[in-house]
Amino acid sequence: VFPTLAIVFALLSVLSAQQVPTVQIPEGKTVWFNSAPGAVDLLDMVSRSDDLRYRWESVRPLISVFQYYQGHAVPYKWDNAESNTYNILSRGGFFRNLKEVHRVNTAMEVGAVKWYACDNKKGEVVRMASNAVESTVMVHQAGGNLGYMTIDSALVGGYTCHEKVLYPRDTGELVAVWMRDVRKELAEKRILEVPLQIGDVEPYPYIDVEQHKMYIDMVEREAKRLGIPGFSHYHFDIDMRALRDYQKLKRDVLEMSAYLKARGIRFGIIMNGEDSDTVTQYFDSLNKRLVVFKSLGLFEVAQNIVIQSWAFSSNGKQYLPLNVPEEEPYTHTNYVQHALSCIFSLPGWDCERYPQPK
């Protein structure tokens, strides 16, 4: 009996060791995770993570910030979310469990300046600020708490404004006003348990580095004038399809990261796959991005590694990839382990092969 028990315990120890990643996140680096908005297991991964089908216990300690979209916390049905509506998520304990069970910092990607909401003479940006506050209140009412907001492509919103083209400095002024209004309204409601940090995500190379810097300079200048904190983080959403010169990408990323570091703003790189109809297509495109960014040394200067999905399928849905279980190839959490093992140079890890051969 005793030898048999010893063998069983030994096997359990081996299995347990296999589930714990040996990759270590270096000091100063932060990993963000953002599910596809319509992933069918978004609620289950948070509320049923003790079930083997939805497990991500090995990946969880590697993730510092769990980000979701504002559309997950609105009083109407956001089509991109599919079944991940606020009512379903809140009733299922999504927001509460992120805070109380997983104890992870949370972020919400929000709108501030959009093509349809960019004229503050009509109060459009003020309304966008109120919408962001309303979503934060809804998260709080569902038992959650918010530590970060990431403004979604305000600089692009200015360029595509329905009233007139807003150039980087114009947009920067509006974003600072939006930030002031959000902070003022939330301070009045007294619902935040941690100081709110606000950052931005913007595309590259659609907008060049000098325009990014012009925009950030104005946001920081106006924020200082208004007596509020400026950006805490700034994430680059790099469009691989539009890239023609990888060496220019490297030069621009190095320049941008140094510029942000000098201002105390954390620089992040988004890791997402291209629009796809299958998970193999999605992860093939994502892994090509990983290999290129690694070879160029981009992760060495990125403080935030953002593993996020915003991919569309040909039918207009946004459900790829599934998030869990972490042991299953072609899931989002499984890829987190692969990506981080590559990025932080786990000995013997082959960046170019996903899934990794057993």
XYZ file of C-alpha atoms in Angstrom:
358
model
C 0.000 0.000 0.000
C 2.696 2.464 1.064
C 4.782 2.111 -2.139
C 1.620 2.640 -4.167
C 0.773 5.773 -2.228
C 4.321 7.033 -2.662
C 4.063 6.580 -6.424
C 0.737 8.431 -6.506
C 2.135 11.339 -4.499
C 5.215 11.452 -6.723
C 3.047 11.621 -9.848
C 0.935 14.362 -8.311
C 4.101 16.299 -7.499
C 5.292 16.010 -11.100
C 1.929 17.151 -12.456
C 1.851 20.047 -10.039
C 5.371 21.099 -11.028
C 4.369 21.042 -14.683
C 1.509 23.435 -13.970
C 3.718 26.055 -12.336
C 5.623 28.105 -14.916
C 9.268 28.681 -14.134
C 9.367 31.970 -16.012
C 9.938 34.921 -13.704
C 8.685 38.425 -14.453
C 11.656 40.802 -14.093
C 11.379 43.750 -11.752
C 9.891 46.752 -13.513
C 7.911 44.677 -16.006
C 4.121 44.349 -15.800
C 1.885 41.885 -17.663
C -1.606 42.961 -18.708
C -4.245 40.497 -19.910
C -7.310 41.370 -21.979
C -9.738 38.734 -23.255
C -11.539 38.973 -26.568
C -14.741 40.909 -25.797
C -17.034 38.101 -26.915
C -15.030 35.086 -25.682
C -17.564 32.518 -24.500
C -15.516 31.589 -21.426
C -14.790 35.097 -20.110
C -17.189 34.772 -17.182
C -16.283 31.143 -16.456
C -12.536 31.809 -16.298
C -13.135 34.337 -13.533
C -16.031 32.737 -11.660
C -15.334 29.014 -12.140
C -11.550 28.874 -12.137
C -11.590 25.977 -9.655
C -13.102 23.829 -12.429
C -10.421 22.068 -14.519
C -12.106 23.313 -17.704
C -11.524 26.935 -16.718
C -8.248 26.746 -14.834
C -5.515 29.372 -15.081
C -3.931 29.127 -11.654
C -0.358 28.948 -12.989
C -0.792 31.973 -15.227
C -2.673 34.083 -12.707
C 0.439 35.087 -10.639
C 2.104 36.312 -13.826
C -0.706 38.774 -14.603
C -0.627 42.116 -12.813
C -3.559 43.810 -14.558
C -6.745 42.207 -15.917
C -8.312 44.596 -18.427
C -11.780 44.484 -19.948
C -13.713 46.792 -22.259
C -16.117 49.559 -21.282
C -18.769 47.706 -23.264
C -18.741 45.075 -20.518
C -20.003 47.687 -18.045
C -22.720 49.629 -19.841
C -26.503 49.620 -19.288
C -27.213 48.391 -22.814
C -26.124 45.432 -24.927
C -22.798 46.014 -26.648
C -22.848 43.775 -29.727
C -19.116 43.017 -29.596
C -19.547 41.469 -26.149
C -21.915 38.756 -27.403
C -23.215 37.136 -24.181
C -20.744 39.013 -21.968
C -23.226 41.744 -21.097
C -23.047 43.664 -17.854
C -26.151 41.922 -16.476
C -24.723 38.465 -17.118
C -21.222 39.314 -15.924
C -22.381 41.090 -12.784
C -24.869 38.361 -11.821
C -22.177 35.759 -12.396
C -19.724 37.507 -10.071
C -17.232 38.575 -12.744
C -16.308 41.963 -11.244
C -16.507 40.787 -7.636
C -14.366 37.686 -8.247
C -11.627 39.635 -10.000
C -11.337 41.685 -6.831
C -12.027 39.161 -4.063
C -10.969 35.777 -5.480
C -8.213 36.590 -7.961
C -7.149 39.800 -6.222
C -5.856 41.258 -9.446
C -5.660 44.904 -10.431
C -8.304 45.739 -13.013
C -8.393 48.143 -15.932
C -11.127 49.250 -18.295
C -10.511 50.407 -21.862
C -12.754 53.443 -22.341
C -13.771 56.043 -24.886
C -12.809 59.714 -24.480
C -12.492 61.305 -27.927
C -14.115 59.354 -30.773
C -15.010 60.303 -34.318
C -18.648 60.658 -33.227
C -17.841 62.436 -29.926
C -15.137 65.026 -30.434
C -16.860 68.428 -30.426
C -16.849 69.801 -26.908
C -18.836 72.852 -27.963
C -21.697 70.365 -28.022
C -20.578 68.751 -24.783
C -19.665 65.466 -26.466
C -16.421 64.904 -24.572
C -18.130 65.839 -21.299
C -20.735 63.147 -22.015
C -17.979 60.635 -22.740
C -16.464 61.419 -19.339
C -19.838 60.907 -17.661
C -20.213 57.596 -19.498
C -16.845 56.409 -18.183
C -17.883 57.397 -14.651
C -21.211 55.572 -15.054
C -19.370 52.408 -16.112
C -17.057 52.697 -13.102
C -20.069 53.040 -10.810
C -21.603 49.923 -12.367
C -18.387 47.984 -11.707
C -18.485 49.173 -8.095
C -22.144 48.188 -7.712
C -21.264 44.697 -8.957
C -18.649 44.320 -6.222
C -15.622 45.263 -8.293
C -13.052 48.005 -8.163
C -11.121 49.829 -10.840
C -7.470 50.817 -10.657
C -6.822 51.816 -14.268
C -8.515 53.338 -17.277
C -6.970 53.083 -20.723
C -8.289 55.640 -23.196
C -8.934 54.002 -26.554
C -7.302 55.779 -29.500
C -8.265 59.376 -28.709
C -5.598 60.672 -31.076
C -7.207 58.744 -33.933
C -10.606 59.987 -32.804
C -9.393 63.531 -33.238
C -8.108 62.926 -36.744
C -11.417 61.343 -37.793
C -13.679 63.813 -35.943
C -17.109 64.226 -37.559
C -17.008 68.019 -37.099
C -13.483 68.942 -38.174
C -10.038 67.399 -38.053
C -8.476 67.740 -34.611
C -4.707 67.814 -34.621
C -2.622 66.338 -31.768
C -2.584 69.480 -29.618
C -6.358 69.989 -29.995
C -7.027 66.395 -28.999
C -4.587 66.648 -26.109
C -6.552 69.589 -24.682
C -9.819 67.651 -24.905
C -8.355 64.541 -23.299
C -7.073 66.578 -20.354
C -10.578 68.016 -19.892
C -12.025 64.502 -20.047
C -9.522 63.316 -17.419
C -10.365 66.254 -15.145
C -14.093 65.582 -15.384
C -13.701 61.838 -14.769
C -11.546 62.408 -11.708
C -13.845 65.122 -10.349
C -17.014 63.020 -10.695
C -15.399 59.912 -9.223
C -13.995 61.883 -6.297
C -17.501 63.138 -5.536
C -18.870 59.582 -5.578
C -16.100 58.232 -3.323
C -16.218 54.705 -4.710
C -12.587 54.078 -5.689
C -10.549 51.983 -3.273
C -7.209 52.721 -4.938
C -5.953 55.848 -6.743
C -7.112 55.776 -10.371
C -4.412 55.705 -13.037
C -5.306 56.818 -16.559
C -3.356 55.974 -19.691
C -3.879 55.673 -23.415
C -3.512 53.202 -26.274
C -2.767 54.508 -29.766
C -1.928 52.940 -33.132
C 1.406 52.844 -34.923
C 2.497 53.466 -37.706
C -0.836 55.107 -38.630
C 0.319 58.005 -36.460
C 4.014 58.848 -36.428
C 6.170 59.320 -33.354
C 6.345 63.127 -33.536
C 2.545 63.366 -33.501
C 2.366 60.990 -30.529
C 4.831 63.193 -28.661
C 3.004 66.398 -29.588
C -0.233 64.916 -28.247
C 1.296 63.646 -24.998
C 3.082 66.955 -24.381
C -0.253 68.773 -24.580
C -2.027 66.268 -22.318
C 0.735 66.560 -19.716
C 0.862 70.358 -19.937
C -2.909 70.731 -19.615
C -3.130 68.144 -16.840
C -0.534 70.088 -14.857
C -2.452 73.317 -15.434
C -5.688 71.663 -14.274
C -3.979 70.229 -11.197
C -4.505 66.554 -12.071
C -2.142 63.619 -12.781
C -1.185 63.052 -16.392
C -0.863 59.714 -18.157
C 0.349 56.732 -16.142
C 0.850 54.478 -19.171
C 0.906 54.679 -22.956
C 0.510 51.562 -25.083
C 1.539 51.106 -28.712
C -0.871 49.100 -30.893
C 1.417 48.165 -33.765
C -0.256 47.277 -37.062
C 2.005 44.643 -38.607
C 0.116 44.805 -41.916
C 1.086 48.458 -42.348
C 4.764 47.997 -41.500
C 7.315 48.199 -44.277
C 10.506 48.868 -42.338
C 11.275 46.860 -39.199
C 14.389 48.881 -38.432
C 12.342 52.084 -38.421
C 9.925 50.377 -36.036
C 12.835 49.609 -33.738
C 14.156 53.183 -33.878
C 10.702 54.625 -33.228
C 9.976 52.303 -30.305
C 13.335 53.099 -28.706
C 12.708 56.814 -29.182
C 9.159 56.602 -27.830
C 10.116 54.527 -24.808
C 12.931 56.935 -23.860
C 10.626 59.923 -24.297
C 7.963 58.364 -22.035
C 10.453 57.162 -19.440
C 11.768 60.697 -19.058
C 8.214 61.779 -18.195
C 7.465 58.952 -15.799
C 4.968 57.290 -18.164
C 5.102 53.514 -18.568
C 5.493 52.354 -22.166
C 3.598 49.263 -23.254
C 3.423 47.045 -26.341
C 0.218 45.252 -27.273
C 0.454 41.635 -28.360
C -2.597 40.722 -30.416
C -3.314 38.486 -33.388
C -4.805 39.510 -36.719
C -8.452 39.130 -37.707
C -9.029 35.393 -38.114
C -11.660 32.692 -38.506
C -9.714 29.986 -36.675
C -7.540 29.896 -33.565
C -4.629 28.487 -35.553
C -4.737 31.501 -37.876
C -5.004 33.834 -34.909
C -2.061 32.376 -33.010
C 0.073 31.984 -36.141
C -0.218 35.726 -36.754
C 0.328 36.505 -33.076
C 3.423 34.348 -32.851
C 4.949 35.968 -35.932
C 4.537 39.279 -34.126
C 6.179 37.826 -31.011
C 9.212 36.589 -32.937
C 9.692 39.897 -34.785
C 9.340 42.042 -31.650
C 11.701 39.779 -29.726
C 14.331 39.877 -32.491
C 14.162 43.684 -32.584
C 14.592 43.973 -28.824
C 11.273 45.800 -28.336
C 10.368 43.921 -25.169
C 13.570 45.095 -23.538
C 12.262 48.671 -23.428
C 8.548 47.924 -22.933
C 7.533 48.128 -19.272
C 4.004 46.819 -19.881
C 3.459 43.641 -21.904
C -0.202 43.695 -22.965
C -1.591 40.382 -24.225
C -4.932 41.370 -25.680
C -7.454 40.268 -28.299
C -9.510 42.552 -30.519
C -9.653 40.280 -33.563
C -12.699 40.054 -35.809
C -13.824 36.943 -37.671
C -15.250 37.216 -41.181
C -18.777 37.250 -39.721
C -17.962 40.331 -37.638
C -17.742 38.477 -34.310
C -15.023 38.941 -31.673
C -14.837 35.671 -29.779
C -11.345 34.363 -30.595
C -9.495 32.954 -28.818
C -10.909 31.003 -25.885
C -9.142 32.001 -22.670
C -8.870 28.706 -20.786
C -7.844 26.131 -19.710
C -4.209 27.102 -19.460
C -2.983 23.567 -20.219
C -4.812 23.515 -23.556
C -2.891 24.716 -26.638
C -4.508 27.568 -28.561
C -6.048 29.235 -25.525
C -5.218 32.760 -24.466
C -3.780 31.801 -21.072
C -1.751 28.986 -22.609
C -0.259 31.519 -25.002
C 0.545 33.850 -22.103
C 2.896 31.176 -20.768
C 4.495 30.729 -24.192
C 4.867 34.457 -24.853
C 6.387 35.248 -21.478
C 8.726 32.250 -21.664
C 9.941 33.649 -24.974
C 10.055 37.316 -23.978
C 12.004 36.660 -20.790
C 14.251 34.020 -22.388
C 13.362 30.868 -20.475
C 16.278 28.485 -21.187
C 15.506 26.039 -23.958
C 12.317 27.771 -25.041
C 11.691 27.963 -28.794
C 9.917 31.262 -29.541
C 9.109 30.280 -33.106
C 7.142 27.156 -32.189
C 3.663 27.461 -30.797
C 2.375 25.239 -29.383
C 5.711 24.196 -27.891
C 6.551 20.552 -28.653
C 6.133 18.290 -25.630
